[in-house]
């Protein structure tokens, strides 16, 4: 039995003079326990990727000459980071001078570069945008939320669509239709 428990069992006068102090201590221990449990829980796939992306971006800034502090980071650094990542891409993007530019099924190989796919960049920016604010950045100064980043992603998306010969089409959301009896169902026809 702990000394505190022993003191209480024996009715000792050494126990806390005020119950409020003991309650505060118990609350602090409970918060500490909750934090330790959260640290022990495995991160979701999204959270793990976001953490990896954030660490990669931080390493990129530290490797700049001269190194760039996160507080000094702006949208130009983010654009440079996206261009840097292209060297690790796996998506063939035909240049405008390529014979296969705009062909959906090129008949042979070419020397066009591999780049990051637009969808990968878009998801990356979304994760970094969230990570920036979770790590103390203000939404108003978030370089990942800059208009120049949105313009860049739009240009990458359009160019990659032209290079592949497949236009980008935004997926339409399925709308629910409310029947006259109040049931909701999708627009899909019902089987007979």
mmCIF file of C-alpha atoms in Angstrom:
data_model
loop_
_atom_site.group_PDB
_atom_site.id
_atom_site.type_symbol
_atom_site.label_atom_id
_atom_site.label_comp_id
_atom_site.label_asym_id
_atom_site.label_seq_id
_atom_site.Cartn_x
_atom_site.Cartn_y
_atom_site.Cartn_z
ATOM 1 C CA UNK A 1 0.000 0.000 0.000
ATOM 2 C CA UNK A 2 1.373 3.470 -0.834
ATOM 3 C CA UNK A 3 2.121 5.865 2.013
ATOM 4 C CA UNK A 4 -0.728 8.085 0.905
ATOM 5 C CA UNK A 5 -3.137 5.140 0.980
ATOM 6 C CA UNK A 6 -1.684 3.998 4.302
ATOM 7 C CA UNK A 7 -2.146 7.490 5.759
ATOM 8 C CA UNK A 8 -5.765 7.568 4.637
ATOM 9 C CA UNK A 9 -6.461 4.081 5.999
ATOM 10 C CA UNK A 10 -5.005 4.961 9.382
ATOM 11 C CA UNK A 11 -6.731 8.340 9.479
ATOM 12 C CA UNK A 12 -3.412 10.150 9.694
ATOM 13 C CA UNK A 13 -3.263 13.922 9.875
ATOM 14 C CA UNK A 14 -0.462 13.874 7.233
ATOM 15 C CA UNK A 15 -2.981 13.704 4.382
ATOM 16 C CA UNK A 16 -3.483 16.813 2.262
ATOM 17 C CA UNK A 17 -4.748 19.745 4.267
ATOM 18 C CA UNK A 18 -7.002 20.742 1.429
ATOM 19 C CA UNK A 19 -9.000 18.410 -0.788
ATOM 20 C CA UNK A 20 -8.669 20.922 -3.662
ATOM 21 C CA UNK A 21 -4.912 20.382 -3.887
ATOM 22 C CA UNK A 22 -5.355 16.630 -4.134
ATOM 23 C CA UNK A 23 -8.043 17.058 -6.794
ATOM 24 C CA UNK A 24 -5.738 19.280 -8.868
ATOM 25 C CA UNK A 25 -2.938 16.723 -8.585
ATOM 26 C CA UNK A 26 -5.308 13.972 -9.714
ATOM 27 C CA UNK A 27 -6.408 16.044 -12.726
ATOM 28 C CA UNK A 28 -2.793 16.689 -13.751
ATOM 29 C CA UNK A 29 -2.021 12.959 -13.494
ATOM 30 C CA UNK A 30 -5.112 12.150 -15.553
ATOM 31 C CA UNK A 31 -4.044 14.594 -18.300
ATOM 32 C CA UNK A 32 -0.522 13.135 -18.262
ATOM 33 C CA UNK A 33 -1.966 9.616 -18.538
ATOM 34 C CA UNK A 34 -4.166 10.673 -21.476
ATOM 35 C CA UNK A 35 -1.182 12.233 -23.256
ATOM 36 C CA UNK A 36 0.908 9.104 -22.737
ATOM 37 C CA UNK A 37 -1.903 6.925 -24.091
ATOM 38 C CA UNK A 38 -2.224 9.167 -27.170
ATOM 39 C CA UNK A 39 1.522 8.869 -27.782
ATOM 40 C CA UNK A 40 1.278 5.086 -27.567
ATOM 41 C CA UNK A 41 -1.635 4.773 -30.021
ATOM 42 C CA UNK A 42 -0.459 4.150 -33.576
ATOM 43 C CA UNK A 43 -1.026 7.067 -35.934
ATOM 44 C CA UNK A 44 -3.465 6.697 -38.796
ATOM 45 C CA UNK A 45 -2.014 6.322 -42.274
ATOM 46 C CA UNK A 46 -2.927 9.949 -43.030
ATOM 47 C CA UNK A 47 -1.340 11.252 -39.805
ATOM 48 C CA UNK A 48 1.827 9.222 -40.409
ATOM 49 C CA UNK A 49 2.130 10.535 -43.959
ATOM 50 C CA UNK A 50 1.471 14.103 -42.798
ATOM 51 C CA UNK A 51 4.216 13.792 -40.182
ATOM 52 C CA UNK A 52 6.650 12.351 -42.768
ATOM 53 C CA UNK A 53 5.808 15.123 -45.248
ATOM 54 C CA UNK A 54 6.253 17.804 -42.592
ATOM 55 C CA UNK A 55 9.635 16.395 -41.566
ATOM 56 C CA UNK A 56 10.724 16.165 -45.217
ATOM 57 C CA UNK A 57 9.765 19.786 -45.862
ATOM 58 C CA UNK A 58 11.590 20.889 -42.702
ATOM 59 C CA UNK A 59 14.693 19.001 -43.827
ATOM 60 C CA UNK A 60 14.432 20.628 -47.269
ATOM 61 C CA UNK A 61 14.381 24.099 -45.653
ATOM 62 C CA UNK A 62 17.370 23.245 -43.435
ATOM 63 C CA UNK A 63 19.346 22.045 -46.477
ATOM 64 C CA UNK A 64 18.916 25.343 -48.328
ATOM 65 C CA UNK A 65 21.949 27.597 -48.552
ATOM 66 C CA UNK A 66 21.542 29.571 -46.369
ATOM 67 C CA UNK A 67 19.095 27.495 -44.299
ATOM 68 C CA UNK A 68 15.557 28.889 -44.145
ATOM 69 C CA UNK A 69 13.750 29.160 -40.820
ATOM 70 C CA UNK A 70 10.144 28.008 -40.887
ATOM 71 C CA UNK A 71 9.071 31.479 -39.758
ATOM 72 C CA UNK A 72 10.738 32.900 -42.905
ATOM 73 C CA UNK A 73 9.213 30.330 -45.263
ATOM 74 C CA UNK A 74 6.931 31.671 -47.992
ATOM 75 C CA UNK A 75 5.104 30.365 -51.050
ATOM 76 C CA UNK A 76 8.253 30.650 -53.192
ATOM 77 C CA UNK A 77 9.972 28.086 -50.971
ATOM 78 C CA UNK A 78 6.951 25.804 -51.310
ATOM 79 C CA UNK A 79 7.014 26.132 -55.124
ATOM 80 C CA UNK A 80 10.743 25.319 -55.156
ATOM 81 C CA UNK A 81 10.026 22.278 -52.957
ATOM 82 C CA UNK A 82 7.364 21.029 -55.388
ATOM 83 C CA UNK A 83 9.782 21.409 -58.328
ATOM 84 C CA UNK A 84 12.492 19.636 -56.320
ATOM 85 C CA UNK A 85 10.135 16.689 -55.739
ATOM 86 C CA UNK A 86 9.642 16.215 -59.505
ATOM 87 C CA UNK A 87 12.983 14.396 -59.699
ATOM 88 C CA UNK A 88 11.456 11.609 -57.607
ATOM 89 C CA UNK A 89 8.256 11.365 -59.675
ATOM 90 C CA UNK A 90 6.990 8.245 -61.413
ATOM 91 C CA UNK A 91 4.568 9.786 -63.909
ATOM 92 C CA UNK A 92 5.686 10.213 -67.527
ATOM 93 C CA UNK A 93 4.787 13.745 -68.639
ATOM 94 C CA UNK A 94 5.395 14.333 -72.345
ATOM 95 C CA UNK A 95 6.888 17.699 -73.275
ATOM 96 C CA UNK A 96 5.196 19.736 -76.004
ATOM 97 C CA UNK A 97 7.935 18.856 -78.473
ATOM 98 C CA UNK A 98 7.487 15.112 -77.971
ATOM 99 C CA UNK A 99 5.879 13.055 -80.762
ATOM 100 C CA UNK A 100 3.657 11.423 -78.149
ATOM 101 C CA UNK A 101 2.385 14.667 -76.592
ATOM 102 C CA UNK A 102 -1.383 14.395 -76.205
ATOM 103 C CA UNK A 103 -1.571 10.687 -77.009
ATOM 104 C CA UNK A 104 -3.375 8.556 -74.473
ATOM 105 C CA UNK A 105 -1.552 5.348 -75.507
ATOM 106 C CA UNK A 106 1.957 6.195 -76.799
ATOM 107 C CA UNK A 107 3.209 3.469 -79.172
ATOM 108 C CA UNK A 108 6.790 3.547 -77.868
ATOM 109 C CA UNK A 109 9.244 4.906 -75.322
ATOM 110 C CA UNK A 110 10.477 8.488 -75.249
ATOM 111 C CA UNK A 111 12.957 10.576 -73.274
ATOM 112 C CA UNK A 112 10.385 12.784 -71.561
ATOM 113 C CA UNK A 113 10.927 13.219 -67.822
ATOM 114 C CA UNK A 114 9.152 11.484 -64.996
ATOM 115 C CA UNK A 115 7.408 13.932 -62.668
ATOM 116 C CA UNK A 116 5.163 13.969 -59.664
ATOM 117 C CA UNK A 117 1.534 13.415 -60.601
ATOM 118 C CA UNK A 118 -0.796 16.342 -60.015
ATOM 119 C CA UNK A 119 -2.970 14.357 -57.599
ATOM 120 C CA UNK A 120 0.051 13.502 -55.461
ATOM 121 C CA UNK A 121 1.109 17.146 -55.279
ATOM 122 C CA UNK A 122 -2.419 18.261 -54.453
ATOM 123 C CA UNK A 123 -2.669 15.735 -51.595
ATOM 124 C CA UNK A 124 0.809 16.695 -50.349
ATOM 125 C CA UNK A 125 -0.106 20.382 -50.183
ATOM 126 C CA UNK A 126 -3.284 19.516 -48.281
ATOM 127 C CA UNK A 127 -1.319 17.555 -45.687
ATOM 128 C CA UNK A 128 1.375 20.243 -45.343
ATOM 129 C CA UNK A 129 -1.266 22.949 -45.052
ATOM 130 C CA UNK A 130 -2.827 21.103 -42.108
ATOM 131 C CA UNK A 131 0.559 20.289 -40.542
ATOM 132 C CA UNK A 132 1.642 23.942 -40.699
ATOM 133 C CA UNK A 133 -1.295 25.040 -38.574
ATOM 134 C CA UNK A 134 -0.991 22.040 -36.210
ATOM 135 C CA UNK A 135 2.629 23.048 -35.579
ATOM 136 C CA UNK A 136 1.735 26.564 -34.481
ATOM 137 C CA UNK A 137 1.493 28.411 -37.791
ATOM 138 C CA UNK A 138 -1.281 30.949 -38.290
ATOM 139 C CA UNK A 139 -3.831 30.312 -41.054
ATOM 140 C CA UNK A 140 -3.276 33.869 -42.342
ATOM 141 C CA UNK A 141 0.443 33.221 -42.917
ATOM 142 C CA UNK A 142 0.184 29.617 -44.164
ATOM 143 C CA UNK A 143 2.456 29.450 -47.254
ATOM 144 C CA UNK A 144 0.736 26.234 -48.380
ATOM 145 C CA UNK A 145 -2.603 28.066 -48.614
ATOM 146 C CA UNK A 146 -1.222 30.801 -50.859
ATOM 147 C CA UNK A 147 -2.939 31.703 -54.108
ATOM 148 C CA UNK A 148 0.298 31.121 -56.021
ATOM 149 C CA UNK A 149 0.298 27.492 -54.835
ATOM 150 C CA UNK A 150 -3.291 27.006 -56.067
ATOM 151 C CA UNK A 151 -2.360 28.552 -59.435
ATOM 152 C CA UNK A 152 0.697 26.295 -59.728
ATOM 153 C CA UNK A 153 -1.332 23.164 -58.965
ATOM 154 C CA UNK A 154 -3.967 24.222 -61.501
ATOM 155 C CA UNK A 155 -1.279 24.710 -64.167
ATOM 156 C CA UNK A 156 0.334 21.335 -63.380
ATOM 157 C CA UNK A 157 -3.059 19.620 -63.575
ATOM 158 C CA UNK A 158 -3.936 21.211 -66.921
ATOM 159 C CA UNK A 159 -0.533 20.571 -68.498
ATOM 160 C CA UNK A 160 -0.465 16.935 -67.397
ATOM 161 C CA UNK A 161 -3.969 16.437 -68.769
ATOM 162 C CA UNK A 162 -2.943 17.897 -72.154
ATOM 163 C CA UNK A 163 0.269 15.875 -72.225
ATOM 164 C CA UNK A 164 -1.700 12.666 -71.663
ATOM 165 C CA UNK A 165 -4.474 13.601 -74.056
ATOM 166 C CA UNK A 166 -7.034 13.037 -71.331
ATOM 167 C CA UNK A 167 -8.847 16.140 -70.105
ATOM 168 C CA UNK A 168 -9.271 16.469 -66.380
ATOM 169 C CA UNK A 169 -12.897 16.222 -65.353
ATOM 170 C CA UNK A 170 -13.975 17.050 -61.857
ATOM 171 C CA UNK A 171 -15.907 14.230 -60.270
ATOM 172 C CA UNK A 172 -19.505 15.151 -59.691
ATOM 173 C CA UNK A 173 -20.996 14.461 -56.304
ATOM 174 C CA UNK A 174 -23.913 12.091 -56.223
ATOM 175 C CA UNK A 175 -26.977 13.938 -55.079
ATOM 176 C CA UNK A 176 -29.620 12.279 -53.006
ATOM 177 C CA UNK A 177 -33.188 12.608 -54.214
ATOM 178 C CA UNK A 178 -35.976 12.723 -51.664
ATOM 179 C CA UNK A 179 -38.954 10.648 -52.753
ATOM 180 C CA UNK A 180 -42.526 11.776 -52.162
ATOM 181 C CA UNK A 181 -42.738 9.382 -49.189
ATOM 182 C CA UNK A 182 -39.738 11.078 -47.486
ATOM 183 C CA UNK A 183 -37.147 8.374 -48.200
ATOM 184 C CA UNK A 184 -33.850 9.512 -49.631
ATOM 185 C CA UNK A 185 -32.090 7.563 -52.336
ATOM 186 C CA UNK A 186 -29.448 8.195 -54.946
ATOM 187 C CA UNK A 187 -30.172 9.072 -58.566
ATOM 188 C CA UNK A 188 -29.423 5.515 -59.616
ATOM 189 C CA UNK A 189 -32.328 3.601 -61.168
ATOM 190 C CA UNK A 190 -33.880 0.945 -59.001
ATOM 191 C CA UNK A 191 -33.537 -2.661 -60.200
ATOM 192 C CA UNK A 192 -36.832 -4.230 -61.424
#
